[in-house]
Structure formats: structure tokens, C-alpha cells
């Protein structure tokens, strides 16, 4: 959930001062974008992956503070819950054998962290939602000890004026109330980043929006929550409802939500997203930051409290030149490091291909259609029926197999990815499709065969995960 802050409680004056700084920085960003004073680096890749710490009974183990202190790894960080951690990558040019290198780094980081968990009588799992989780695990006692999280909890509940209400209808129905934001910690994801030149940023953002349906379907790994079989990717409605709060007073329950698919494509510039942030979303964390406007500290902090499934980020190159990254947030974590890098390869390739097509031919269908495709794919996975470029309905599995994997291969070739790297990782996706087995499909098949034994399923999942075999090859035994 981003950077730490100094305090967890604020007064009205804090909000007023923060807003003035935010407005100033937004104006400066608009000026820099209009005058194209941004990095011209070729695309750079990166990711963040969230994981769970488990005890030997496959239950959440809330020790991330001591775990991270003793692990002392530069790429490992805390998350909202004490039983979650985040592992990051180092930025890598998106060319050549980039995926082999990203895979090696993630596997090494994962193996180090996993061995460390074992030394503390625990284990690590990368999965969209932990199957053994129960609602009583999600209490403020299990919130990581950071001001940022305490402040977010207070501000979101204050803006809502009522408890969090969860209502998800899938294969089964789950309906409950919760009295803090800890429901969000049940969703663990694989967030893919790409830094792109400013001139491409809004086109790539739009391409990521269009690619989201294929990504959420092919990477699904979260069918169960609190024992209920819900969506193929239950993280999507869970995250949206767990931090459900909207725009300024009067529209708190309106169409502008802090966790959402967004409101539209970026029509002319990526600046449109940052303008929307300023104009439509109340400040949640009015931290007093002593920095120059050129650091964009207030703008970055505010942007970090608005969770579009595709989110533009502002950063800086090593020489201080500002750059834009697109963060794609739809894939679940796991099931393995190999699957994760295959997911990233598919995203980069498909989005690049769609981006090139958007530049030459324009946007292929309305934003409303991209949005509908996304939620259909999140709910029904590979069985979803969506409208594609020709306006006709097609089953997602068929579309992936007959069109989108090849598009991804073409996109990777245009990025200068080595053919060997491209084929190796896209073959993982092809295998997943041929066997019709995503992480969610494997979980559902296990429960179908073994009954609702979520502890046994989690143990079997862990064994498969540690074998490094991609999920398309997993057995339920």
C-alpha cells in the first residue's frame, strides 16, 4: 500500500495544506507533460508480488515484522496484514532475455524468503486468496504496525460512515459485514510495471485496460473466500468492496470509486488520470511533507490511495528525470515464480501489440465494453463470453488460444525480446490453455475431488508450488 507516513490522525488544516500542495504539483506535472520534459528511455520492466506467511497448519502466521527484520532483504517489505509480505524486482530493460533474468531474480528472492520462513517454523505461499483464511483472522490486531495503515483504516471508515459490507454472488453467495479495512489484506496480487516513453504512456495505458480481461481470466487464482466458491478471481470484487469509498461529499457511493476499473480511456494524455485524482478523490493521507514541488511527493502519495486496476505511476530515472510507469494490478499472486513471469511476458507482449494497433487504428471499442469484458472474465474465467475487436462474442479460452497468445508473441518480438525467451514463457500460457488449468481451475478441481478440505488443498498447493512445476501441469493428488 505504499510509503509510510509520520502520523495516523489529522486535523482539517492538514487536509487544506495538503490539497494546496497537491494542486500545485498537479499543475507542475501538467506543465512538464505539455513540454515533454520526461524520460525517453525505452521500456523498463518490473513487478511486485505479495505472499502469505503460514504456520505448519496452513494458517496465517502474523510475524512479518520479525520476519522482515531478520530476513533483511532489500526487495522484501511489509503489507497491510502481519501475515503478508511483498517481494519486489529491480527495474530491468524490456529487451533480450529479460524474462529469464526476471525469473532468476524472483526465484532467488523467493527461495531465500521461503528458507527464512522455514527457519521461523513457517512457510510462504503465493496465491490470490488463502483458502484456509477465516474472517476472524482479519482484525486490527493483525494489522501491520505502520501509521499509513492505521490512517487509511480511520479515513476510509469515516468517509463511509458505516461498516464494510461484502456481498459477492458467484457459484455460491457470500454476504457479511466487517468493521475495518482488513478484508483488503485477503487479496494478494502480482503487480506488473512497465516504464514507457511519455508519448506512448496513454496508448499503453489504454492497451492495458483492453488486455485486462484476458489477463484476469488466464491468471485467475482466487476462487474461494471463507469457504465459499465465488468468482474465478474473487480478489476483484473483494478488493473493490473492502475499500469501497467514492469521490467527494455527495457521491461517496457514486460511480467514482477508489478501487475500480477506472472511468474511461486516457483520450489525449496520461495527465487525465492525475487530473481526475485531484478533482474527484478526497485526500485520505494529508501527511505534512517537506519537499520541493519537483519531487511530486504529495501527488505520489495521493495517487497511491487510488487503486485503479490499471494505474499510472510517476517516478524518476537515476538522473532525476521524471518518468511514467503503468502498473497492471489484475493478476493474482502465484501459483509459482515461473507462472508469474509467464503472466508478465503475456501482459507485456499483448499490451504492446494492442498499443501498436491503437496508435495506427484508434481505440477498438468503447471503454464500457472493455469494462464489461473485464468483469465477465473475472467472474467466469476462461469460460467467459466477451465482445472482442470485431464486435462479436467469443469464449475467452478460444480467443486466447486462437488470437491473443500470437498477439503477445508479435508484441514481444517488436520489443526486441529474444525468441527463445518469448517462446519459453508463452509456452507456459499455452500449456495452461491446452490443459484448461489456471490456479482457480486447479483449486476447484481439487475441492470437487477431495471435498472442502482447504487445509489439505493448501498443503498440496504448497508442495506443487515448491516443485517449480507450472500450474498447467499440476495434479490434484
Coordinates of N, CA and C in Angstrom, one line a residue, residues 114-282:
X114 N 11.6 -18.1 1.5 CA 11.0 -19.4 1.9 C 11.8 -20.1 2.9
X115 N 13.1 -20.2 2.7 CA 14.0 -20.8 3.7 C 14.0 -20.1 5.0
X116 N 13.9 -18.8 4.9 CA 13.9 -18.0 6.1 C 12.6 -18.2 6.9
X117 N 11.5 -18.4 6.2 CA 10.2 -18.7 6.8 C 10.3 -20.1 7.5
X118 N 10.9 -21.0 6.9 CA 11.1 -22.4 7.5 C 11.9 -22.3 8.8
X119 N 12.9 -21.4 8.8 CA 13.7 -21.2 10.0 C 12.9 -20.7 11.1
X120 N 11.8 -20.0 10.8 CA 10.9 -19.5 11.9 C 9.7 -20.4 12.1
X121 N 9.8 -21.6 11.6 CA 8.6 -22.6 11.7 C 7.4 -22.1 10.9
X122 N 7.7 -21.6 9.8 CA 6.6 -21.1 8.9 C 6.9 -21.5 7.5
X123 N 6.0 -21.1 6.6 CA 6.1 -21.3 5.1 C 5.6 -20.1 4.4
X124 N 5.9 -20.0 3.2 CA 5.4 -18.9 2.3 C 4.5 -19.5 1.2
X125 N 3.4 -18.8 0.9 CA 2.6 -19.2 -0.3 C 2.3 -18.0 -1.1
X126 N 2.3 -18.1 -2.4 CA 1.9 -17.1 -3.3 C 0.6 -17.6 -4.0
X127 N -0.5 -16.9 -3.6 CA -1.9 -17.3 -4.0 C -2.8 -16.1 -3.9
X128 N -3.8 -16.0 -4.7 CA -4.7 -14.9 -4.7 C -5.4 -14.6 -3.4
X129 N -6.0 -15.7 -2.9 CA -6.7 -15.6 -1.5 C -6.3 -16.9 -0.8
X130 N -5.9 -16.8 0.4 CA -5.6 -18.0 1.2 C -6.8 -18.9 1.5
X131 N -6.9 -20.1 1.0 CA -8.1 -20.9 1.2 C -8.5 -21.2 2.7
X132 N -7.5 -21.2 3.6 CA -7.7 -21.5 5.0 C -8.1 -20.3 5.8
X133 N -8.1 -19.1 5.2 CA -8.4 -17.9 5.9 C -9.9 -17.9 6.4
X134 N -10.0 -17.3 7.6 CA -11.3 -17.1 8.2 C -11.5 -15.6 8.6
X135 N -12.7 -15.2 8.7 CA -13.0 -13.7 8.9 C -12.3 -13.2 10.1
X136 N -12.2 -14.1 11.2 CA -11.6 -13.6 12.5 C -10.1 -13.4 12.4
X137 N -9.5 -13.8 11.3 CA -8.1 -13.5 11.1 C -7.9 -12.1 10.7
X138 N -8.9 -11.4 10.2 CA -8.8 -10.1 9.6 C -9.2 -9.1 10.6
X139 N -8.4 -8.9 11.7 CA -8.7 -8.0 12.8 C -7.6 -6.9 12.8
X140 N -7.9 -5.8 13.5 CA -6.9 -4.8 13.6 C -5.6 -5.3 14.4
X141 N -5.8 -6.3 15.2 CA -4.7 -6.9 15.9 C -3.6 -7.5 15.0
X142 N -4.1 -7.8 13.8 CA -3.2 -8.4 12.8 C -2.8 -7.4 11.7
X143 N -3.1 -6.1 11.9 CA -2.7 -5.1 11.0 C -1.2 -4.7 11.3
X144 N -0.4 -4.6 10.2 CA 1.0 -4.2 10.3 C 1.1 -2.9 11.1
X145 N 2.2 -2.8 11.9 CA 2.3 -1.7 12.8 C 2.9 -0.4 12.1
X146 N 2.1 0.1 11.2 CA 2.5 1.3 10.4 C 1.4 2.4 10.5
X147 N 1.8 3.6 10.6 CA 0.9 4.7 10.6 C 0.0 4.8 9.4
X148 N 0.6 4.5 8.2 CA -0.2 4.5 7.0 C -1.4 3.7 7.0
X149 N -1.3 2.5 7.6 CA -2.5 1.6 7.6 C -3.5 2.0 8.6
X150 N -3.0 2.5 9.8 CA -4.0 3.0 10.8 C -4.8 4.2 10.2
X151 N -4.1 5.1 9.5 CA -4.7 6.3 9.0 C -5.7 5.9 7.9
X152 N -5.3 5.0 7.0 CA -6.2 4.6 5.9 C -7.5 3.9 6.5
X153 N -7.3 3.1 7.5 CA -8.5 2.5 8.2 C -9.4 3.5 8.7
X154 N -8.9 4.5 9.4 CA -9.7 5.5 10.0 C -10.4 6.4 9.0
X155 N -9.6 6.8 8.0 CA -10.2 7.7 7.0 C -11.2 7.0 6.1
X156 N -11.0 5.8 5.7 CA -11.9 5.1 4.8 C -13.2 4.8 5.6
X157 N -13.1 4.4 6.8 CA -14.4 4.1 7.6 C -15.1 5.4 7.9
X158 N -14.4 6.5 8.2 CA -15.0 7.8 8.4 C -15.8 8.3 7.2
X159 N -15.1 8.1 6.0 CA -15.8 8.5 4.8 C -17.0 7.7 4.4
X160 N -17.0 6.4 4.8 CA -18.1 5.5 4.5 C -19.3 5.8 5.5
X161 N -18.9 6.0 6.8 CA -20.0 6.2 7.8 C -20.7 5.0 8.2
X162 N -20.2 3.8 7.8 CA -20.9 2.6 8.1 C -19.9 1.4 7.9
X163 N -20.1 0.2 8.4 CA -19.2 -0.9 8.2 C -19.0 -1.3 6.8
X164 N -18.0 -2.0 6.5 CA -17.7 -2.5 5.2 C -18.8 -3.7 4.9
X165 N -19.5 -3.6 3.8 CA -20.5 -4.6 3.5 C -20.0 -5.4 2.3
X166 N -19.8 -6.7 2.5 CA -19.4 -7.6 1.4 C -20.5 -8.4 0.9
X167 N -20.7 -8.4 -0.4 CA -21.8 -9.1 -1.0 C -21.4 -9.6 -2.4
X168 N -21.0 -10.9 -2.4 CA -20.4 -11.4 -3.7 C -21.2 -12.7 -4.1
X169 N -21.8 -12.7 -5.3 CA -22.5 -13.8 -5.8 C -21.7 -14.4 -6.9
X170 N -21.3 -15.7 -6.7 CA -20.6 -16.5 -7.7 C -21.3 -17.8 -7.8
X171 N -20.5 -18.9 -7.8 CA -21.0 -20.3 -7.7 C -21.8 -20.4 -6.4
X172 N -21.4 -19.7 -5.3 CA -22.1 -19.6 -4.1 C -22.2 -18.1 -3.7
X173 N -22.9 -17.8 -2.6 CA -23.2 -16.4 -2.2 C -22.5 -16.2 -0.9
X174 N -21.8 -15.1 -0.8 CA -21.2 -14.7 0.5 C -21.6 -13.2 0.8
X175 N -22.2 -13.1 2.0 CA -22.7 -11.8 2.4 C -22.3 -11.6 3.9
X176 N -21.6 -10.5 4.2 CA -21.2 -10.3 5.6 C -20.8 -8.8 5.8
X177 N -20.8 -8.4 7.0 CA -20.3 -7.0 7.4 C -18.9 -7.2 8.1
X178 N -18.1 -6.2 7.9 CA -16.8 -6.1 8.6 C -16.5 -4.7 9.0
X179 N -15.8 -4.5 10.1 CA -15.7 -3.2 10.8 C -14.3 -2.5 10.6
X180 N -13.5 -3.0 9.7 CA -12.3 -2.3 9.3 C -11.9 -2.7 7.9
X181 N -10.7 -2.2 7.5 CA -10.3 -2.4 6.1 C -9.5 -3.7 5.9
X182 N -9.4 -4.5 7.0 CA -8.5 -5.7 6.9 C -9.0 -6.7 5.9
X183 N -10.2 -6.6 5.4 CA -10.7 -7.5 4.3 C -9.8 -7.4 3.1
X184 N -9.2 -6.2 2.9 CA -8.3 -5.9 1.7 C -7.1 -6.8 1.8
X185 N -6.6 -7.2 3.0 CA -5.4 -8.0 3.1 C -5.6 -9.4 2.7
X186 N -6.9 -9.8 2.4 CA -7.1 -11.1 1.9 C -6.8 -11.3 0.5
X187 N -6.5 -10.1 -0.2 CA -6.3 -10.2 -1.7 C -4.8 -10.0 -1.9
X188 N -4.1 -11.0 -2.4 CA -2.7 -10.8 -2.7 C -2.5 -11.0 -4.2
X189 N -1.7 -10.1 -4.8 CA -1.6 -9.9 -6.2 C -0.2 -9.9 -6.7
X190 N -0.1 -10.0 -8.1 CA 1.1 -9.8 -8.8 C 1.0 -8.6 -9.7
X191 N 1.7 -7.5 -9.3 CA 1.5 -6.2 -9.9 C 2.7 -6.0 -10.9
X192 N 2.3 -5.9 -12.2 CA 3.3 -5.8 -13.3 C 3.5 -4.3 -13.6
X193 N 4.8 -3.9 -13.7 CA 5.1 -2.5 -14.1 C 5.8 -2.4 -15.4
X194 N 5.5 -1.3 -16.1 CA 6.3 -1.0 -17.3 C 6.5 0.5 -17.4
X195 N 7.7 0.9 -17.5 CA 8.0 2.3 -17.7 C 8.1 2.5 -19.2
X196 N 7.3 3.5 -19.7 CA 7.2 3.8 -21.2 C 7.5 5.2 -21.4
X197 N 8.0 5.6 -22.6 CA 8.2 7.0 -23.0 C 6.9 7.7 -22.9
X198 N 6.9 9.0 -22.6 CA 5.7 9.8 -22.4 C 4.7 9.7 -23.6
X199 N 5.2 9.7 -24.8 CA 4.4 9.7 -26.0 C 3.6 8.4 -26.1
X200 N 4.0 7.4 -25.5 CA 3.3 6.1 -25.5 C 2.4 5.8 -24.3
X201 N 2.6 6.6 -23.3 CA 2.0 6.3 -22.0 C 0.5 6.1 -22.0
X202 N -0.2 7.1 -22.6 CA -1.7 6.9 -22.6 C -2.1 5.8 -23.5
X203 N -1.4 5.6 -24.6 CA -1.8 4.5 -25.5 C -1.5 3.1 -24.8
X204 N -0.4 3.0 -24.1 CA -0.1 1.8 -23.4 C -1.1 1.6 -22.2
X205 N -1.5 2.7 -21.6 CA -2.5 2.6 -20.5 C -3.8 2.0 -21.1
X206 N -4.2 2.6 -22.2 CA -5.5 2.1 -22.8 C -5.3 0.6 -23.3
X207 N -4.2 0.3 -23.8 CA -3.9 -1.1 -24.2 C -4.0 -2.1 -23.0
X208 N -3.5 -1.6 -21.8 CA -3.5 -2.4 -20.6 C -5.0 -2.6 -20.2
X209 N -5.8 -1.6 -20.3 CA -7.2 -1.7 -20.0 C -7.9 -2.8 -20.8
X210 N -7.6 -2.7 -22.1 CA -8.2 -3.7 -23.1 C -7.7 -5.1 -22.8
X211 N -6.4 -5.2 -22.4 CA -5.8 -6.6 -22.1 C -6.3 -7.1 -20.8
X212 N -6.9 -6.3 -20.0 CA -7.2 -6.8 -18.6 C -8.1 -8.0 -18.5
X213 N -9.1 -8.1 -19.4 CA -10.0 -9.3 -19.4 C -9.2 -10.6 -19.6
X214 N -8.3 -10.6 -20.6 CA -7.5 -11.8 -20.9 C -6.6 -12.1 -19.8
X215 N -6.0 -11.0 -19.1 CA -5.1 -11.2 -18.0 C -5.8 -11.8 -16.8
X216 N -7.0 -11.3 -16.4 CA -7.6 -11.7 -15.2 C -8.2 -13.1 -15.4
X217 N -8.5 -13.5 -16.6 CA -9.0 -14.9 -16.9 C -7.9 -15.9 -16.9
X218 N -6.8 -15.6 -17.5 CA -5.7 -16.6 -17.7 C -4.9 -16.7 -16.4
X219 N -4.9 -15.7 -15.6 CA -4.1 -15.7 -14.4 C -4.9 -15.9 -13.1
X220 N -6.2 -16.3 -13.2 CA -7.0 -16.4 -12.1 C -6.5 -17.4 -11.1
X221 N -6.6 -17.1 -9.8 CA -6.0 -17.9 -8.7 C -6.7 -17.7 -7.4
X222 N -8.0 -17.3 -7.4 CA -8.6 -16.9 -6.2 C -10.1 -17.2 -6.2
X223 N -10.5 -18.5 -6.3 CA -12.0 -18.8 -6.4 C -12.7 -18.9 -5.0
X224 N -11.9 -19.0 -3.9 CA -12.6 -19.3 -2.6 C -12.3 -18.2 -1.6
X225 N -13.3 -17.8 -0.9 CA -13.2 -16.9 0.3 C -14.0 -17.4 1.4
X226 N -13.4 -17.6 2.6 CA -14.1 -18.1 3.7 C -14.9 -19.3 3.4
X227 N -14.4 -20.2 2.6 CA -15.0 -21.5 2.3 C -16.1 -21.4 1.2
X228 N -16.3 -20.2 0.7 CA -17.3 -20.1 -0.4 C -16.7 -20.1 -1.8
X229 N -17.3 -20.8 -2.7 CA -16.8 -20.8 -4.1 C -17.5 -19.6 -4.8
X230 N -16.7 -18.6 -5.2 CA -17.3 -17.4 -5.7 C -16.9 -17.1 -7.2
X231 N -16.1 -16.1 -7.5 CA -15.7 -15.8 -8.8 C -14.4 -16.6 -9.1
X232 N -14.1 -16.7 -10.4 CA -12.8 -17.2 -10.8 C -11.7 -16.4 -10.2
X233 N -11.8 -15.1 -10.1 CA -10.9 -14.2 -9.5 C -11.6 -13.3 -8.5
X234 N -11.9 -13.9 -7.3 CA -12.7 -13.3 -6.3 C -12.0 -12.1 -5.7
X235 N -10.6 -12.0 -5.9 CA -9.9 -10.8 -5.5 C -10.6 -9.5 -6.0
X236 N -11.1 -9.6 -7.2 CA -11.6 -8.3 -7.8 C -12.8 -7.7 -7.1
X237 N -13.9 -8.5 -6.9 CA -15.0 -7.8 -6.1 C -14.6 -7.7 -4.6
X238 N -13.7 -8.5 -4.1 CA -13.4 -8.4 -2.7 C -12.6 -7.1 -2.4
X239 N -11.6 -6.8 -3.2 CA -10.8 -5.6 -3.1 C -11.7 -4.4 -3.3
X240 N -12.5 -4.4 -4.3 CA -13.4 -3.3 -4.6 C -14.4 -3.0 -3.4
X241 N -14.9 -4.0 -2.8 CA -15.9 -3.8 -1.7 C -15.2 -3.6 -0.4
X242 N -13.9 -4.1 -0.2 CA -13.2 -3.9 1.1 C -12.8 -2.5 1.4
X243 N -12.5 -1.7 0.3 CA -12.1 -0.3 0.5 C -13.1 0.5 -0.3
X244 N -14.4 0.2 -0.2 CA -15.4 0.9 -1.0 C -15.7 2.3 -0.5
X245 N -15.1 3.3 -1.1 CA -15.4 4.7 -0.8 C -15.2 5.5 -2.1
X246 N -16.0 6.5 -2.3 CA -16.0 7.1 -3.6 C -15.4 8.5 -3.6
X247 N -16.0 9.4 -4.4 CA -15.4 10.7 -4.6 C -15.9 11.7 -3.5
X248 N -15.9 13.0 -3.8 CA -16.2 14.0 -2.8 C -17.6 13.9 -2.3
X249 N -17.9 14.6 -1.2 CA -19.1 14.5 -0.5 C -20.3 14.6 -1.4
X250 N -21.3 13.7 -1.2 CA -22.4 13.6 -2.0 C -22.4 12.5 -3.0
X251 N -21.1 12.0 -3.3 CA -21.0 10.9 -4.3 C -20.2 9.8 -3.7
X252 N -20.1 9.7 -2.4 CA -19.3 8.7 -1.7 C -19.7 7.3 -2.1
X253 N -20.9 7.1 -2.5 CA -21.4 5.8 -3.0 C -21.7 5.9 -4.5
X254 N -21.2 6.9 -5.2 CA -21.5 7.1 -6.6 C -20.5 6.3 -7.5
X255 N -20.5 6.7 -8.8 CA -19.7 5.9 -9.8 C -18.2 6.0 -9.6
X256 N -17.7 7.0 -9.0 CA -16.2 7.1 -8.8 C -15.8 6.4 -7.5
X257 N -15.1 5.3 -7.7 CA -14.7 4.5 -6.5 C -13.1 4.5 -6.5
X258 N -12.6 4.4 -5.3 CA -11.1 4.4 -5.1 C -10.5 3.1 -5.6
X259 N -11.3 2.0 -5.6 CA -10.8 0.8 -6.2 C -11.8 0.5 -7.4
X260 N -11.3 0.5 -8.6 CA -12.2 0.4 -9.7 C -11.4 0.1 -11.0
X261 N -12.2 -0.2 -12.1 CA -11.6 -0.4 -13.4 C -11.3 1.0 -14.0
X262 N -11.7 2.1 -13.3 CA -11.5 3.4 -13.9 C -12.8 3.9 -14.5
X263 N -12.7 5.1 -15.1 CA -13.9 5.8 -15.6 C -13.8 5.9 -17.1
X264 N -12.6 5.8 -17.7 CA -12.5 6.0 -19.2 C -11.1 5.7 -19.6
X265 N -10.9 5.6 -20.9 CA -9.6 5.6 -21.5 C -9.0 6.9 -21.3
X266 N -7.6 7.0 -21.4 CA -6.9 8.3 -21.4 C -7.0 8.8 -22.9
X267 N -7.8 9.8 -23.2 CA -8.1 10.1 -24.5 C -6.9 10.8 -25.3
X268 N -6.3 11.8 -24.6 CA -5.2 12.5 -25.2 C -3.9 12.5 -24.5
X269 N -3.9 12.2 -23.1 CA -2.7 12.3 -22.3 C -2.9 11.5 -21.0
X270 N -1.9 10.9 -20.5 CA -1.9 10.2 -19.2 C -2.2 11.2 -18.1
X271 N -2.1 12.5 -18.4 CA -2.3 13.5 -17.4 C -3.8 13.5 -17.0
X272 N -4.7 13.0 -17.8 CA -6.1 12.9 -17.5 C -6.4 12.2 -16.2
X273 N -5.6 11.1 -15.9 CA -5.7 10.3 -14.7 C -5.4 11.2 -13.5
X274 N -4.3 11.9 -13.5 CA -3.8 12.7 -12.4 C -4.8 13.9 -12.2
X275 N -5.4 14.4 -13.2 CA -6.4 15.5 -13.1 C -7.6 14.9 -12.4
X276 N -8.0 13.7 -12.8 CA -9.2 13.1 -12.1 C -8.9 12.9 -10.6
X277 N -7.6 12.5 -10.3 CA -7.2 12.3 -8.9 C -7.5 13.5 -8.1
X278 N -7.0 14.7 -8.6 CA -7.2 15.9 -7.9 C -8.6 16.4 -7.8
X279 N -9.4 16.3 -8.9 CA -10.7 16.9 -9.0 C -11.8 16.0 -8.3
X280 N -11.6 14.7 -8.2 CA -12.7 13.8 -7.8 C -12.4 13.0 -6.6
X281 N -11.2 12.9 -6.1 CA -11.0 12.0 -5.0 C -10.5 12.8 -3.7
X282 N -11.2 12.7 -2.6 CA -10.8 13.3 -1.4 C -9.4 12.8 -0.9

